Amino acid sequence: MWNHSLAVQARKAYGLLGEEPCIIGNRPHLAIAELSKMVAENNLDIRDSNMLSERECVQKILKLLSDRKEEDGKTVSDYFHELHRKLTLINCVPHMRHSLMTHLLSMADNSDDDKSSANEDPRSQGDNLTQILFCRLDSRSSSSSNQNEMELVNRNGAGSSHSYDSSQSSFGFRKQSLPNYLDATKMFPDSQHDVVMSAIYSFTGVQGKYLKKDVVTGRFKLDPQNIKFLTTGQAGMLLRLSELGYYHDRVVKFSDVSTGFNAIGSMGQALISKLKEELANFHGQVAVLHDKIQRFRLVAMSGIGYREDRDSGDELTLFKLLAWYIKPLHRMQWLTKIADACQIKKGGELASTVYDFLDNGNDMVNELVEDLLTAICGPLVRMISKWILEGGISDIHREFFVKSIKDVGVDRLWHDKFRLRLPMLPKFVPIELANKILMTGKCINFLREICEEQGMMKERDELMKVMESSAAQIFSYTPDTSWHAAVETCYQQTSKHVLDIMVGPHKLLDHLYGMRRYLLLGQGDFISILIENMKNELERPGLDVYANDLTSMLDSALRCTNAQYDDPDILNHLDVIVQRPFNGDIGWDIISLQYIVHGPLAAMLESTMPTYKVLFKPLWRMKHMEFVLSMKIWKEQMGNAKALRTMKSEIGKASHRLNLFTSEIMHFIHQMQYYVLFEVIECNWVELQKKMQKATTLDEILEAHEKFLQTILVGCFVSNKASVEHSLEVVYDNIIELEKWQSSFYKDCFQELSARKKLSKIVEKSEEEGVYGLTNNMILQRDQEAKMFAEKMDIACRGLEVIATDYEKAVSSFLMSLNSSDDPNLQLFGTRLDFNEYYKKRDTNLSKPLTFEHMRMSNVFALNSRFVICTPSCQE
């Protein structure tokens, strides 16, 4: 807005430009310099409410001056055009020059009616600018021109200061109304300012004059007392704008740790910190709006540049706020949605929840979620780096996906001390990567606590710097980032170091081979000699067997076989133990071999020892049956066949059936031994050796060894299916029953043979004495004994048939279990056991196709958990 002194200076400046020497060209640069200096010193900003551009103002001035006085063929407009051209050459701010042209246009306008009489004096008829130019064109009235200029300045001083005159209602070429500053103040009333301020206050959850919070829902609602001062449009826009404040309050509530609705742990604190940073940025944007409306209000109250600011669009309105709040509202809505999903969550579960919001098709949301994930994963990356570089866990909130079990001792460190906490495993961390991270820290603890090595990892500081500086790469879709490369480097270095130590100084592979030879009965001569040395102890009742007596027998077996050439360090780990006996147990049931490991080997192999113990039992039981058949039943048959040759007519039938039955059982046991010891154990051991030679990490050796044990568990008929083990145990029980039957059979036979020999001696003695013949009592007694022996043979034959029938049923059940097994190797072994279809012809279940109907009818179906049959009740 103009004041009086600036108006006078501008007119004087223009008058200086319009002086006669300037017009004729003697001092143009001096005049222009004077005007430029005046504009620069006073920071002249004389723009009016007219929205015309500088070019339009110049054109209108030229049009108004085109009909004025001519001199030397030039009109006043020609002189003005030349002066304006010179003015444009001055280094002056464009908007100041625009303001000057706007004011000169107002000076060119006539304050009186444009339709006044044309006969009047041009000086009284023309406008201020015309009169000044007239004075400059008239060289004869130089002194009077200065006087007229001063009069015009004095006459229009009030107009220059833009004071309001009620008698002057319009001005300018288009009859534009003069600015009424009282009305201009009314155009931005306090009520309108309060409406906009209420909207801005609501953005940060602050109640205003027109918006109040609902106590229940937390949303804003219109104040009933002041709603009457609002229009319908204003009320609707206020409610729409207040939604931003509602979501702002939701985010604030989540970021306040005292509410109890926030995330937990260090990763939750990182999320809260990031939300507070988002809120701070939002508050800064709202503060800019608040500052802008306050400055605008101050300008309106002072009146300086008010109309210009209004017309230039700087005024804040509800419509502008509606256009502004769209992006902040969208961002706050997503922050609220993410915060609600993360309530009472921590660790990897929290990271997985935020990770689910990625890839929704919105770039802004993706960027926001990535920023939040980067903040959340900061503590996680630090925990991972501490674990894989130092082997330490700093997790007071239990949010790390690796946990340490305090109750587990050092001897079980490798397998049980550290485990994955799967609920805390983020979705963007694959289980393979999690296992590598687990194994890396486990190796470091193993080296430090068991191997007592304190050496730090190579390039530890560089790896830690890389991992902690690239936290955002942990949730990358492709595991080819520098962070993943650093984790892989740590894993490879630590695993190789542990492998070198275990394979080198601690002879891990040699110990595995030793357990295979002695616990899995791979050293055949050693097992045979050991059983031969301990055969008396093995037949004793369990209560009469002592471990001290067996130790010397074990040492003797080791010295008498090829085992004596093995590494003494391996043989020193082998021992024999006696388990707690139960009623009816003998030495075979309670004696077993044990491989004792210490130090680092115990940490690696201790978890597999129960598996070796389970495998030793069926192998030892098979050796027991072989010993019974070969060293007792068959050997006794061969030895007694010649002695009982004289009784062939009485025992021939039973002996023949016994020999056939024994051969059948021996064939079965030999096939079992060949399959288990060679096809199962030996073949899988060869595969294990190949894998161990190719292994680059200790985990690969241990995993291959574990797979080897699980495979031979199935091959040794130790599985979840109890039908296989039960059928095989019934077969073994029948072998023991056969041994008992044979002992009883030969006992009766030798009693009869002894009685016959005794009678023969009596006859020979009577012949020597000359007394021939036997007494009647002796003949009757002998006939009675022969009759009883014949009855015993009949009973023995029937008993043998019962044992043979039970054995045949057990074998058929065992074959049915093998054929119904999921393992194709067991199915093939079942076919090979019955290669001539002997059992198949005698059992109708084996001869039928293995369909559902036939399996339902078989005896082993009830033990197969894969099928469930609902049989009808008796009432039905």
CSV table of N, CA, C and O in Angstrom, one decimal, residues 49 97 176 338 402 416 430 457 542 581:
chain,number,residue,atom,x,y,z
A,49,SER,N,-4.5,-3.1,-6.5
A,49,SER,CA,-5.4,-4.3,-6.5
A,49,SER,C,-5.7,-4.7,-8.0
A,49,SER,O,-6.3,-5.7,-8.2
A,97,ARG,N,8.9,-2.7,-10.9
A,97,ARG,CA,8.6,-2.0,-12.1
A,97,ARG,C,7.1,-2.2,-12.4
A,97,ARG,O,6.5,-1.2,-12.9
A,176,GLN,N,-13.4,0.7,-12.2
A,176,GLN,CA,-13.3,-0.2,-11.1
A,176,GLN,C,-13.4,0.5,-9.8
A,176,GLN,O,-13.0,1.6,-9.6
A,338,ILE,N,-1.0,-50.2,10.2
A,338,ILE,CA,0.2,-51.0,10.6
A,338,ILE,C,0.3,-51.0,12.1
A,338,ILE,O,0.6,-52.1,12.7
A,402,VAL,N,16.9,-67.0,17.9
A,402,VAL,CA,17.8,-68.0,18.4
A,402,VAL,C,17.7,-67.9,19.9
A,402,VAL,O,17.8,-66.8,20.5
A,416,ASP,N,21.5,-79.4,21.9
A,416,ASP,CA,20.4,-79.0,22.7
A,416,ASP,C,20.5,-77.6,23.3
A,416,ASP,O,19.5,-77.1,23.8
A,430,PRO,N,14.5,-67.1,5.5
A,430,PRO,CA,14.2,-68.5,5.2
A,430,PRO,C,14.7,-69.4,6.3
A,430,PRO,O,15.7,-69.1,7.0
A,457,MET,N,37.2,-64.1,14.7
A,457,MET,CA,37.0,-64.4,13.3
A,457,MET,C,37.8,-63.4,12.5
A,457,MET,O,38.0,-62.2,12.9
A,542,GLY,N,20.0,-113.0,34.9
A,542,GLY,CA,20.5,-111.6,34.9
A,542,GLY,C,21.1,-111.2,36.3
A,542,GLY,O,22.1,-110.4,36.3
A,581,PRO,N,18.5,-105.9,35.4
A,581,PRO,CA,17.7,-107.1,35.0
A,581,PRO,C,16.3,-107.1,35.5
A,581,PRO,O,16.0,-106.5,36.6
